[in-house]
Short mmCIF file of C-alpha atoms in Angstrom, two decimals:
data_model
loop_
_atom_site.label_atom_id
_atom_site.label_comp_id
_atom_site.label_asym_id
_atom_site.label_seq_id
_atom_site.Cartn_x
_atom_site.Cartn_y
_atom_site.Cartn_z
CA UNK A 137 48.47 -93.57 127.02
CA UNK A 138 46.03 -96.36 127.52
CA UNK A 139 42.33 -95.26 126.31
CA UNK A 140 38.90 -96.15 128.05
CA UNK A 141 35.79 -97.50 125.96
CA UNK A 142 34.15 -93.86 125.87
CA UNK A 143 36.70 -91.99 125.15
CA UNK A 144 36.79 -90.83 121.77
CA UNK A 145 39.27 -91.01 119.25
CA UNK A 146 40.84 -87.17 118.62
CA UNK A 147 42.86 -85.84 116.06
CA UNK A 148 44.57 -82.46 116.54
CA UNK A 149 42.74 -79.81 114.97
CA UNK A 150 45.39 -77.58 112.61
CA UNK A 151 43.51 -74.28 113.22
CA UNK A 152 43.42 -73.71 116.78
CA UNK A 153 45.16 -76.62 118.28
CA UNK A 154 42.15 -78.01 120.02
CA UNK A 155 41.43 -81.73 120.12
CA UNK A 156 38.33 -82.96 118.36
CA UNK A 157 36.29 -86.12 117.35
CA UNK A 158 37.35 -88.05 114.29
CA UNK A 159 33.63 -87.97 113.46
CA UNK A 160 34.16 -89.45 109.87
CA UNK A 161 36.25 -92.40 111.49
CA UNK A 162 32.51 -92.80 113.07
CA UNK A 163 30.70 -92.52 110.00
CA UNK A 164 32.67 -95.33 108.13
CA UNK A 165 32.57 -97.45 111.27
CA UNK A 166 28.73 -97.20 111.39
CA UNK A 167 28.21 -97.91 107.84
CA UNK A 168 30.35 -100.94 107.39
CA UNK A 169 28.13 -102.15 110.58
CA UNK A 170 25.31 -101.70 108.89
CA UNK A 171 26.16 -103.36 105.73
CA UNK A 172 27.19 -106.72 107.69
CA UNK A 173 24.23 -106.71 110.05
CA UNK A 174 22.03 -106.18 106.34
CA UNK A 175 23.71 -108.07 104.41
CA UNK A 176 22.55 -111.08 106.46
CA UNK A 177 19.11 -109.76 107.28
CA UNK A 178 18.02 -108.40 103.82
CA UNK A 179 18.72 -111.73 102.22
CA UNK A 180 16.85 -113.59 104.64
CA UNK A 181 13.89 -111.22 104.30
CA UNK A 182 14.03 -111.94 100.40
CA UNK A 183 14.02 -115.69 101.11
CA UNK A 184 11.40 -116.04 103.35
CA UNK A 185 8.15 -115.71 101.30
CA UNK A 186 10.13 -118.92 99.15
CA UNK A 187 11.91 -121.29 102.19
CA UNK A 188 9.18 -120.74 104.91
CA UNK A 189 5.97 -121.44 102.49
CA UNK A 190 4.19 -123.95 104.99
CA UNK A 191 1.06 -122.11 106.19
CA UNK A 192 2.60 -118.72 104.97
CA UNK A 193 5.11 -118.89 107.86
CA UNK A 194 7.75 -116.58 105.87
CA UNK A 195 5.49 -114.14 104.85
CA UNK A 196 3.07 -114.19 108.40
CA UNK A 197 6.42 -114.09 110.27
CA UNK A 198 7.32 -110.68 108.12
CA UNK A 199 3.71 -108.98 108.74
CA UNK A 200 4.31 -109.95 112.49
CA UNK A 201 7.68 -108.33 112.47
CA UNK A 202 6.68 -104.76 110.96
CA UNK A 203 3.52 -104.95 113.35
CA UNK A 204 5.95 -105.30 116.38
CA UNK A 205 8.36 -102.45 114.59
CA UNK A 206 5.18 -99.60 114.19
CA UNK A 207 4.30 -100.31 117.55
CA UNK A 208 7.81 -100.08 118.66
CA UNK A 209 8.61 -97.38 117.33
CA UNK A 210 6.11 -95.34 119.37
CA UNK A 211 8.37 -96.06 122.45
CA UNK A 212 11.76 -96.58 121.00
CA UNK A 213 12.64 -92.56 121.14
CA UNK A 214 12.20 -92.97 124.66
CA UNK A 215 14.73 -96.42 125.01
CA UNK A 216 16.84 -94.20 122.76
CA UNK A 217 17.24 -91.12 124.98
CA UNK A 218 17.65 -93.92 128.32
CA UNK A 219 20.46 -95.97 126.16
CA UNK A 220 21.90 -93.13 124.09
CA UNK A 221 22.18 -93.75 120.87
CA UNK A 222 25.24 -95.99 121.00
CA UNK A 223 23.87 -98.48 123.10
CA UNK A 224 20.81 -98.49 121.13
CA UNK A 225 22.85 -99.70 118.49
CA UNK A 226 24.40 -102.31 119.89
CA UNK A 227 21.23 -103.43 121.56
CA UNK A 228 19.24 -103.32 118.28
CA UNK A 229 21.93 -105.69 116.66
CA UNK A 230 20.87 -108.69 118.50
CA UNK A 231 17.39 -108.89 116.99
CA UNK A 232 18.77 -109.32 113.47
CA UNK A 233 20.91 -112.15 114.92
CA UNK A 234 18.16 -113.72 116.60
CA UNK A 235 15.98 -113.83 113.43
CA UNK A 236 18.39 -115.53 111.43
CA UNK A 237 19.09 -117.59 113.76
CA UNK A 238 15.47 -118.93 113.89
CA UNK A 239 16.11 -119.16 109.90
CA UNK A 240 18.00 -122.44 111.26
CA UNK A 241 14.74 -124.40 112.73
CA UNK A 242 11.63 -122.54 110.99
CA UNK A 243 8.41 -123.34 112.87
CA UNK A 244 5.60 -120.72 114.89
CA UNK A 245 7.49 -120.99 118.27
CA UNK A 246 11.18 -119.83 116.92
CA UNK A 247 9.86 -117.37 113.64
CA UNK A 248 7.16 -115.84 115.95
CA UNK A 249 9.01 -114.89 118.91
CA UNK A 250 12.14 -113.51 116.47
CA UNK A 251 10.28 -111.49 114.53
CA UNK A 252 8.61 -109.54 117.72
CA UNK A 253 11.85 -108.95 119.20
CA UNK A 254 12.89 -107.69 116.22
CA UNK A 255 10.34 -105.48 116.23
CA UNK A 256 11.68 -104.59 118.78
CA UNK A 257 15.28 -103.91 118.17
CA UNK A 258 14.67 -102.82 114.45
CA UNK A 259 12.90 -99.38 115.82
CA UNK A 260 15.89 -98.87 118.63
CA UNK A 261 18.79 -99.93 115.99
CA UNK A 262 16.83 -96.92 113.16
CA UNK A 263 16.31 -95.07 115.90
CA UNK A 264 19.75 -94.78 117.12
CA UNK A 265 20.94 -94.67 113.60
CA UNK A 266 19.04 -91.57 112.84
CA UNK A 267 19.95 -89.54 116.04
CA UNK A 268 23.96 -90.92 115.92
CA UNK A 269 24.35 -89.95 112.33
CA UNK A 270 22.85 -86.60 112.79
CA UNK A 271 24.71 -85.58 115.66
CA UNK A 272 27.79 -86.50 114.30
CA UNK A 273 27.46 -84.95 111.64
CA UNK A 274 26.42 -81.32 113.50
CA UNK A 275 29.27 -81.93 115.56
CA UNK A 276 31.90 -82.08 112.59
CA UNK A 277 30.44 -78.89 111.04
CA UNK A 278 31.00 -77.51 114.16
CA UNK A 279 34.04 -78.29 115.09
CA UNK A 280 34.96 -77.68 111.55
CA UNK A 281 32.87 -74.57 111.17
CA UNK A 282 31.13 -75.58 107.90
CA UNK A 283 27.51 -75.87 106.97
CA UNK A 284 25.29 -78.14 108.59
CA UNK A 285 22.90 -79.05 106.20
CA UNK A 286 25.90 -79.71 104.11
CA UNK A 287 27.73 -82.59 106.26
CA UNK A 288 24.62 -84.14 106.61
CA UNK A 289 23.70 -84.82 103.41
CA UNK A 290 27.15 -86.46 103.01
CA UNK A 291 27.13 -88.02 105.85
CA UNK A 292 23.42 -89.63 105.18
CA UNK A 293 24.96 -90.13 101.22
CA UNK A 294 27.75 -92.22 102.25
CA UNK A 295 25.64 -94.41 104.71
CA UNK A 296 22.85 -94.60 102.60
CA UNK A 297 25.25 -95.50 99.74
CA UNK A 298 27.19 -98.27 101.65
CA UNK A 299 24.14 -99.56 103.28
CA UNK A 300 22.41 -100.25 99.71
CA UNK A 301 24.58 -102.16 98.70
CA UNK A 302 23.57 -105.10 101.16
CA UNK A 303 21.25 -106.02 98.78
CA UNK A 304 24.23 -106.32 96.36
CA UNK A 305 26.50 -108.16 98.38
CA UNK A 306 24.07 -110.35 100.36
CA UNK A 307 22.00 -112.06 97.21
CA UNK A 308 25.65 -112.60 95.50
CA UNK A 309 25.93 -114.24 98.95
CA UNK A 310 22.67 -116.57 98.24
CA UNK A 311 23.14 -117.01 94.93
CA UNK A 312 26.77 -118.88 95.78
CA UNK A 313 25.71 -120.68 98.62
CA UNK A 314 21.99 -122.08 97.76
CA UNK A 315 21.28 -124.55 94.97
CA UNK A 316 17.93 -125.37 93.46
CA UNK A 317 17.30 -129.23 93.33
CA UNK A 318 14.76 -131.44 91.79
CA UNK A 319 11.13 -131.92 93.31
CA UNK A 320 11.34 -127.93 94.21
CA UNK A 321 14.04 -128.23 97.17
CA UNK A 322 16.54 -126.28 97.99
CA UNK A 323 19.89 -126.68 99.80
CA UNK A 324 22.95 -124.74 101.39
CA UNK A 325 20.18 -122.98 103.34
CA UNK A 326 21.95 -124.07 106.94
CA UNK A 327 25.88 -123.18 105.25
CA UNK A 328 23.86 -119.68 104.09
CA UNK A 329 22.45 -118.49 107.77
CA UNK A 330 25.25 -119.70 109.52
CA UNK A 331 27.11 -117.02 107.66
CA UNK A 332 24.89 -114.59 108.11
CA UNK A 333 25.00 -115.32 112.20
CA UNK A 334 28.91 -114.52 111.61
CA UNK A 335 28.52 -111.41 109.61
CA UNK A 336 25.93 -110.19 112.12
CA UNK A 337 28.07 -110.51 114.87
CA UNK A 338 31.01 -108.63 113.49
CA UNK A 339 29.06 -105.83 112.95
CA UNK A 340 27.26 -105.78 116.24
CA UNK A 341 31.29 -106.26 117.54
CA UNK A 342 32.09 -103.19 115.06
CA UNK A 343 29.67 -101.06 116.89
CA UNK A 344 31.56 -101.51 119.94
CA UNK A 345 33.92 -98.97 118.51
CA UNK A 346 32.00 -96.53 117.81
CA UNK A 347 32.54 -93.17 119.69
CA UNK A 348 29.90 -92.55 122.48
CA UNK A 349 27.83 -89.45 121.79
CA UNK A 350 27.15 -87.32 124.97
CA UNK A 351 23.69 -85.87 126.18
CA UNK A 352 24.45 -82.46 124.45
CA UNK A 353 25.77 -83.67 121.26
CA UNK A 354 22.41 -85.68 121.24
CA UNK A 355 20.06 -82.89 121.18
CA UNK A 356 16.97 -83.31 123.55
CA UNK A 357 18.89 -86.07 125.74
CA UNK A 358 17.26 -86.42 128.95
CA UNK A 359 18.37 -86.72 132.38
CA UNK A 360 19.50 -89.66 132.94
CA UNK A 361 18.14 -89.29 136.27
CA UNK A 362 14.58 -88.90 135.36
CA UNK A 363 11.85 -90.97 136.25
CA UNK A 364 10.07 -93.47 134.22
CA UNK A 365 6.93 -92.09 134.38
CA UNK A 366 8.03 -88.64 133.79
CA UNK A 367 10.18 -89.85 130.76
CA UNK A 368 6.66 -91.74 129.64
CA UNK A 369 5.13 -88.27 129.74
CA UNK A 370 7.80 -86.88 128.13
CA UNK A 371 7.84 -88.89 125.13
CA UNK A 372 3.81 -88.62 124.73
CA UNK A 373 4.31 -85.05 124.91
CA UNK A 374 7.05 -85.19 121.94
CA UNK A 375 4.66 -87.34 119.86
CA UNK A 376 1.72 -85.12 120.32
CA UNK A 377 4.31 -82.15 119.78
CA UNK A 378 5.33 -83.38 116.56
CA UNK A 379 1.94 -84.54 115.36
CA UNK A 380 0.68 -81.25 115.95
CA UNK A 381 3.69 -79.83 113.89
CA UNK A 382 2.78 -78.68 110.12
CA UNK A 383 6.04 -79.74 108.68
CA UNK A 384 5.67 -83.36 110.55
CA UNK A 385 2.35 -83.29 109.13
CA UNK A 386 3.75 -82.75 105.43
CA UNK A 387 6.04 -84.91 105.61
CA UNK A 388 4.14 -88.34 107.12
CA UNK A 389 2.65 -89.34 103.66
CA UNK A 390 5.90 -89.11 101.70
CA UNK A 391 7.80 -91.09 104.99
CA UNK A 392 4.93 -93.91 104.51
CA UNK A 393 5.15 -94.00 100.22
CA UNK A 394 8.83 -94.59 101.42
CA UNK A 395 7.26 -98.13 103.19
CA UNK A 396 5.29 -98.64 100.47
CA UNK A 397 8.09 -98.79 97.57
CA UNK A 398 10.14 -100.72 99.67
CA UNK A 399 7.67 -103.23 100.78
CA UNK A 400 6.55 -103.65 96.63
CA UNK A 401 9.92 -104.22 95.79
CA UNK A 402 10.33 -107.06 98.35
CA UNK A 403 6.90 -108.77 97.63
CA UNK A 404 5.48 -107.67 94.80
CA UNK A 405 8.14 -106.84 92.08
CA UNK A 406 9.49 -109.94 92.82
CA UNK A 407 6.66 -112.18 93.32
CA UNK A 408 4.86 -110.72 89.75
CA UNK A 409 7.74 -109.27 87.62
CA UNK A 410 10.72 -111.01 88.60
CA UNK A 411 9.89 -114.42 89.28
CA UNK A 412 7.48 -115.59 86.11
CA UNK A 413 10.47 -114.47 83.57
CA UNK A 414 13.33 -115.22 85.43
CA UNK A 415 12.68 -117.96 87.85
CA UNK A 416 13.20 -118.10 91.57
CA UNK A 417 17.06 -118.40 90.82
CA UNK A 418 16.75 -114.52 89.02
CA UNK A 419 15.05 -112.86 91.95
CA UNK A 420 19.09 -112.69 93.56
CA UNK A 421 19.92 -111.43 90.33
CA UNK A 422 17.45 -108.92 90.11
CA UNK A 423 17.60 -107.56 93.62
CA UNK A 424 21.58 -107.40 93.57
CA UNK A 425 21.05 -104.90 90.68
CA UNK A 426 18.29 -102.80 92.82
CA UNK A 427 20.86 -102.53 95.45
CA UNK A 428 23.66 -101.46 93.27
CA UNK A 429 21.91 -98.90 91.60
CA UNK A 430 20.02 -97.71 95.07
CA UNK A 431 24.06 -97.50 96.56
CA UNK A 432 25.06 -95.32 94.15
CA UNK A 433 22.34 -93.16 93.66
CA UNK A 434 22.28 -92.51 97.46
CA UNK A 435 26.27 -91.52 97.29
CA UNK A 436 25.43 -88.77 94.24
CA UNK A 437 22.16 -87.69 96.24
CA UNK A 438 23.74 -87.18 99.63
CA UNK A 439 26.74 -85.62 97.34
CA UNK A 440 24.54 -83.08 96.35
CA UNK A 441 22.48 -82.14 99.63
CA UNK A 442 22.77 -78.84 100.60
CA UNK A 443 19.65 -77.86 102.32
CA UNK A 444 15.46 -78.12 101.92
CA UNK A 445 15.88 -76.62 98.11
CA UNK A 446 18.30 -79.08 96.79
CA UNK A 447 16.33 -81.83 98.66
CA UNK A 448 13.32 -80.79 97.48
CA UNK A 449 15.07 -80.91 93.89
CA UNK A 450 16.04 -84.13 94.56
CA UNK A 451 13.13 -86.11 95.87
CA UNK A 452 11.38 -84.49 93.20
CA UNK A 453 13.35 -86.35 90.60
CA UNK A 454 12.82 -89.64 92.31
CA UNK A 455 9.49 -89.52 92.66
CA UNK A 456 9.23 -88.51 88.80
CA UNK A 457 11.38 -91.75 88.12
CA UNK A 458 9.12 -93.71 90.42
CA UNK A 459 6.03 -92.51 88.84
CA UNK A 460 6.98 -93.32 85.45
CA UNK A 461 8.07 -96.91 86.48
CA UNK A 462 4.46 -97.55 88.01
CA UNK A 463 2.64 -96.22 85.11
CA UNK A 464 4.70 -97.87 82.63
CA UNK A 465 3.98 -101.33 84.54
CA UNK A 466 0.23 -100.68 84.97
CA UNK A 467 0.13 -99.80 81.13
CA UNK A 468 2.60 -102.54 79.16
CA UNK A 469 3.59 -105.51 81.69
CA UNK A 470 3.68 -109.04 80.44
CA UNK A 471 4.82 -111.97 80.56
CA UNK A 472 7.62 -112.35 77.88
CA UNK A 473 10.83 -114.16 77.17
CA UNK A 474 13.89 -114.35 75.35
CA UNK A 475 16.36 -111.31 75.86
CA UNK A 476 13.28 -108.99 76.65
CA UNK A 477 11.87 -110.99 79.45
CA UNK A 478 15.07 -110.39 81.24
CA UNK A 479 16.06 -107.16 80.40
CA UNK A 480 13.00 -105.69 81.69
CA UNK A 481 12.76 -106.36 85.14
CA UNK A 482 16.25 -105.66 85.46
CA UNK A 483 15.91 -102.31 83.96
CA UNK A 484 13.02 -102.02 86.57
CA UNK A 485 14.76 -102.75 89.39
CA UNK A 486 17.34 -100.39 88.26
CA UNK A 487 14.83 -97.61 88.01
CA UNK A 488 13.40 -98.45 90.94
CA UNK A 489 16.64 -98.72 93.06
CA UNK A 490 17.04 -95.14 92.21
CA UNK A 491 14.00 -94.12 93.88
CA UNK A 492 14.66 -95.70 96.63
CA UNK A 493 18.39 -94.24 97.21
CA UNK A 494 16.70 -90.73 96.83
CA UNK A 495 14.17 -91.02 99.56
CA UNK A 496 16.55 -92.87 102.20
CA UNK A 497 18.87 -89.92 101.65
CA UNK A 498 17.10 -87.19 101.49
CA UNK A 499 14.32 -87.88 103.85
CA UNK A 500 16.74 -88.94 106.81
CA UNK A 501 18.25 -85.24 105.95
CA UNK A 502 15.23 -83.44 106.28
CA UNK A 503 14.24 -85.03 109.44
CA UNK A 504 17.72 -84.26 111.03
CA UNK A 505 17.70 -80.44 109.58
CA UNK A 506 14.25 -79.80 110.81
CA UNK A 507 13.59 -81.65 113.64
CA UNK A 508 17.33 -81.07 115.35
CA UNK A 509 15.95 -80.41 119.06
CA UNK A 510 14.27 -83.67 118.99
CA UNK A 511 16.12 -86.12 116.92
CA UNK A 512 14.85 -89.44 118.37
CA UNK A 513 11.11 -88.63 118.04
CA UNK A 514 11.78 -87.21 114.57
CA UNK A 515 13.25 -90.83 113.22
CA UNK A 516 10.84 -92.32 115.74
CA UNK A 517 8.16 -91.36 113.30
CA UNK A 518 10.06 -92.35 110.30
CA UNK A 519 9.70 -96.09 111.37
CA UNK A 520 6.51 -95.96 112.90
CA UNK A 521 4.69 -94.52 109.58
CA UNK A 522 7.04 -96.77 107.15
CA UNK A 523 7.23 -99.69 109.43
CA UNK A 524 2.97 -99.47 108.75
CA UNK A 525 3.27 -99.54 105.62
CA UNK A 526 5.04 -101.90 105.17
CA UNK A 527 3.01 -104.47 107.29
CA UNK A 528 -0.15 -103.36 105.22
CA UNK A 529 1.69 -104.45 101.90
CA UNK A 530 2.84 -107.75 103.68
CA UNK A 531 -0.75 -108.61 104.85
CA UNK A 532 -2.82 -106.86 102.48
CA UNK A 533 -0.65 -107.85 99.03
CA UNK A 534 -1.51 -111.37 98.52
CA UNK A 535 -5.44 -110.57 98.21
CA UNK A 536 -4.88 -107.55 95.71
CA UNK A 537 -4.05 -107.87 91.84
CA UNK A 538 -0.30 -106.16 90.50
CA UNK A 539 -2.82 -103.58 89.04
CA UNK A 540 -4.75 -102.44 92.04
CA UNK A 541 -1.12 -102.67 93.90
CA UNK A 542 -0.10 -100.36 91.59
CA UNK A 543 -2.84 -98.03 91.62
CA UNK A 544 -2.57 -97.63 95.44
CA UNK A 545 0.87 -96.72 94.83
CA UNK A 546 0.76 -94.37 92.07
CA UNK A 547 -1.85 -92.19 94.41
CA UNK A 548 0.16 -92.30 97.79
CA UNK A 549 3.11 -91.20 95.29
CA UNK A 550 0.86 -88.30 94.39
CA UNK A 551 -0.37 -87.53 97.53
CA UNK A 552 2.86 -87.49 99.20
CA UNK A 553 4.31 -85.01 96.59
CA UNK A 554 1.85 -82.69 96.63
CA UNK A 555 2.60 -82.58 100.51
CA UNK A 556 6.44 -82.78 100.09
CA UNK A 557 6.00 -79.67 97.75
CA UNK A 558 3.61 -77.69 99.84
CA UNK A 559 6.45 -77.82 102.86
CA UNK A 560 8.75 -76.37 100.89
CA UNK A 561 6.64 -73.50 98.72
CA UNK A 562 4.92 -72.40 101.55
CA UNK A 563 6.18 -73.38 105.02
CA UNK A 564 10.24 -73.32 104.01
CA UNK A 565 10.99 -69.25 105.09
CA UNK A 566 9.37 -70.08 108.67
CA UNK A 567 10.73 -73.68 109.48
CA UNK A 568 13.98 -74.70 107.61
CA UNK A 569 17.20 -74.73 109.12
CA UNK A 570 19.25 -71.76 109.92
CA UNK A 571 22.80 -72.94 109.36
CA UNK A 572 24.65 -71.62 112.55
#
């Protein structure tokens, strides 16, 4: 029998008979999306500080972007709820394709306008992510009676784990397709975007198959019905709501040290560690060995996500790693060569990769077990506070010295632990989840 766009897929459950949602089918479907729409788009992002150099266009462009994404974000729980989470996806896709698209004729009046739509479809595409992976995942513990917190840390460890490897398999991409020529050019850049348009596009087609998630599965899913200015209020009152919520509260400085790392690792590690031992040509190098070690740390992590103790067992061991990579920086780096020069900001990035496969995990897990009645403002503020962040490093980074860089980061690190840890010592008995 012939089956319609929203219906979807079933398999026969062997207990009682009833049909139910092949909800891991959606799970692989939405990672391998991911991973072609970033593949594309994290490259780029690494190349632009290096291609787009006249009057800081790459790295403007970038500060622009994550500017348009905080703001974004404010409003993007609220496109979320009207689109549901599917079509937020979808949506979201085009402003990755649009950006590298502009990759092809770099000037104010393509970059500019890109990287504010993107903005724009970067807090609707995380935002989506977020509430679609969590309410899958609810709804296959439920319909397989098994612990929520549970199937959400897999679920979050095997997206988190496929989507880390972009970094992986888009700079083996570069590394193929570009070629460093004398006087400082570079070419294959067109060959190199043009495939990134392609893999774009069959992800954004992937997501086209993705099962659509009704207004209950979606947990605080509006009316479609509602008026705009009562869905306005609506979301103002969720923002306020959450703002005024302890465990938001708590959590806000270790979501924005989550910007931070990942911003460093894009400007600064490579900019200061990377590039004056191993050349422009090793920052692919480097950064393909972030992402695989970020990939598989995020498969063990979600692996082993059970609940708020395990996760806070688990970011507690990345931000130790994390904290020992920044001090070990501030205290010993130089400028070496040989074998050494190498090795070490490889071994960095592999430290640091498993930092950043911890947080993704775990904090996209914590969000969806304590924040379940309001999903979309929940990863709302996830991309507002890193998307911040982020922009401050971009804009901010290239007046600072490495050492005050790392300073600031070694104290938001702190800061952010000490509040992670407070939630769960003292708030954990009145606000974690209650597995059905």
């Amino acid at each position: 029998m012939a089956m319609d766009e929203e219906t979807p897929l079933v398999l026969e459950n062997s207990k009682n008979g009833n049909p139910i949602v092949n909800h891991q089918r959606d799970v692989h479907i939405l990672s391998c999306a991911f991973l072609l729409i970033f593949l594309a788009y994290g490259a780029a992002q690494n190349l632009e500080s290096t291609i787009n150099t006249e009057g800081n266009l790459g790295t403007i462009s970038l500060g622009i972007l994550y500017l348009s994404f905080m703001f974004c974000s404010i409003f993007a729980s609220l496109v979320v709820r009207k689109l549901g989470s599917k079509n937020a996806l979808i949506l979201g896709s085009t402003g990755y394709w649009l950006f590298v698209a502009a990759n092809l004729m770099p000037n104010w009046y393509t970059m500019v306008p890109a990287s504010l739509y993107l903005g724009f479809a970067a807090s609707i595409i995380w935002v989506g992510q977020g509430t679609y992976l969590t309410s899958t995942a609810r709804s296959h513990a439920n319909d397989h009676s098994l612990n929520e917190a549970v199937i959400i840390g897999k679920f979050n460890g095997e997206f988190w784990g496929m989507f880390a490897s972009h970094q992986f398999v888009g700079n083996l991409i570069t590394l193929a397709l570009m070629r460093d020529e004398e006087g400082g050019s570079t070419s294959g850049t067109t060959v190199l975007f043009l495939v990134f348009i392609c893999t774009i596009t069959l992800g954004a087609v992937l997501m086209c198959f993705l099962s659509k998630r009704t207004g209950k599965e979606e947990a605080g899913h509006p009316n479609s019905s509602a008026s705009f200015v009562s869905s306005v209020a609506t979301l103002f009152k969720s923002i306020i709501t959450l703002l005024q919520d302890i465990r938001m509260l708590l959590v806000i400085p270790l979501i924005a040290y989550s910007g931070l790392q990942q911003a460093f690792v894009w400007a600064e590690f490579t900019k200061y560690i990377v590039k004056p031992t191993m050349g422009e040509s090793g920052v692919g190098g480097a950064m393909a060995v972030y992402g695989v070690f970020d990939a598989i740390c995020s498969l063990v992590a979600g692996h082993f996500t059970f609940g708020l103790s395990s996760i806070s067992i688990i970011v507690s061991g990345g931000a130790f790693v994390q904290g020992a990579v920044l001090v070990w920086i501030l205290l010993t780096h130089s400028v070496t060569g040989g074998v050494v020069g190498i090795l070490y900001p490889l071994f960095i990035a592999a430290l640091w990769g498993i930092g950043d496969g911890v947080l993704n995990t775990q904090l996209s897990a914590l969000l969806g077990i304590l924040f379940k009645d309001d999903l979309e403002g929940a990863f709302a503020q996830l991309k507002l506070w890193q998307s911040f962040a982020i922009a401050i490093v971009f804009f901010v980074g290239p007046y600072i010295s490495l050492q005050t860089m790392l300073v600031i980061m070694f104290v938001a690190l702190c800061l952010s632990a000490v509040g992670f840890l407070f939630l769960t010592l003292k708030v954990e008995k009145s606000f974690s989840y209650r597995a059905a």
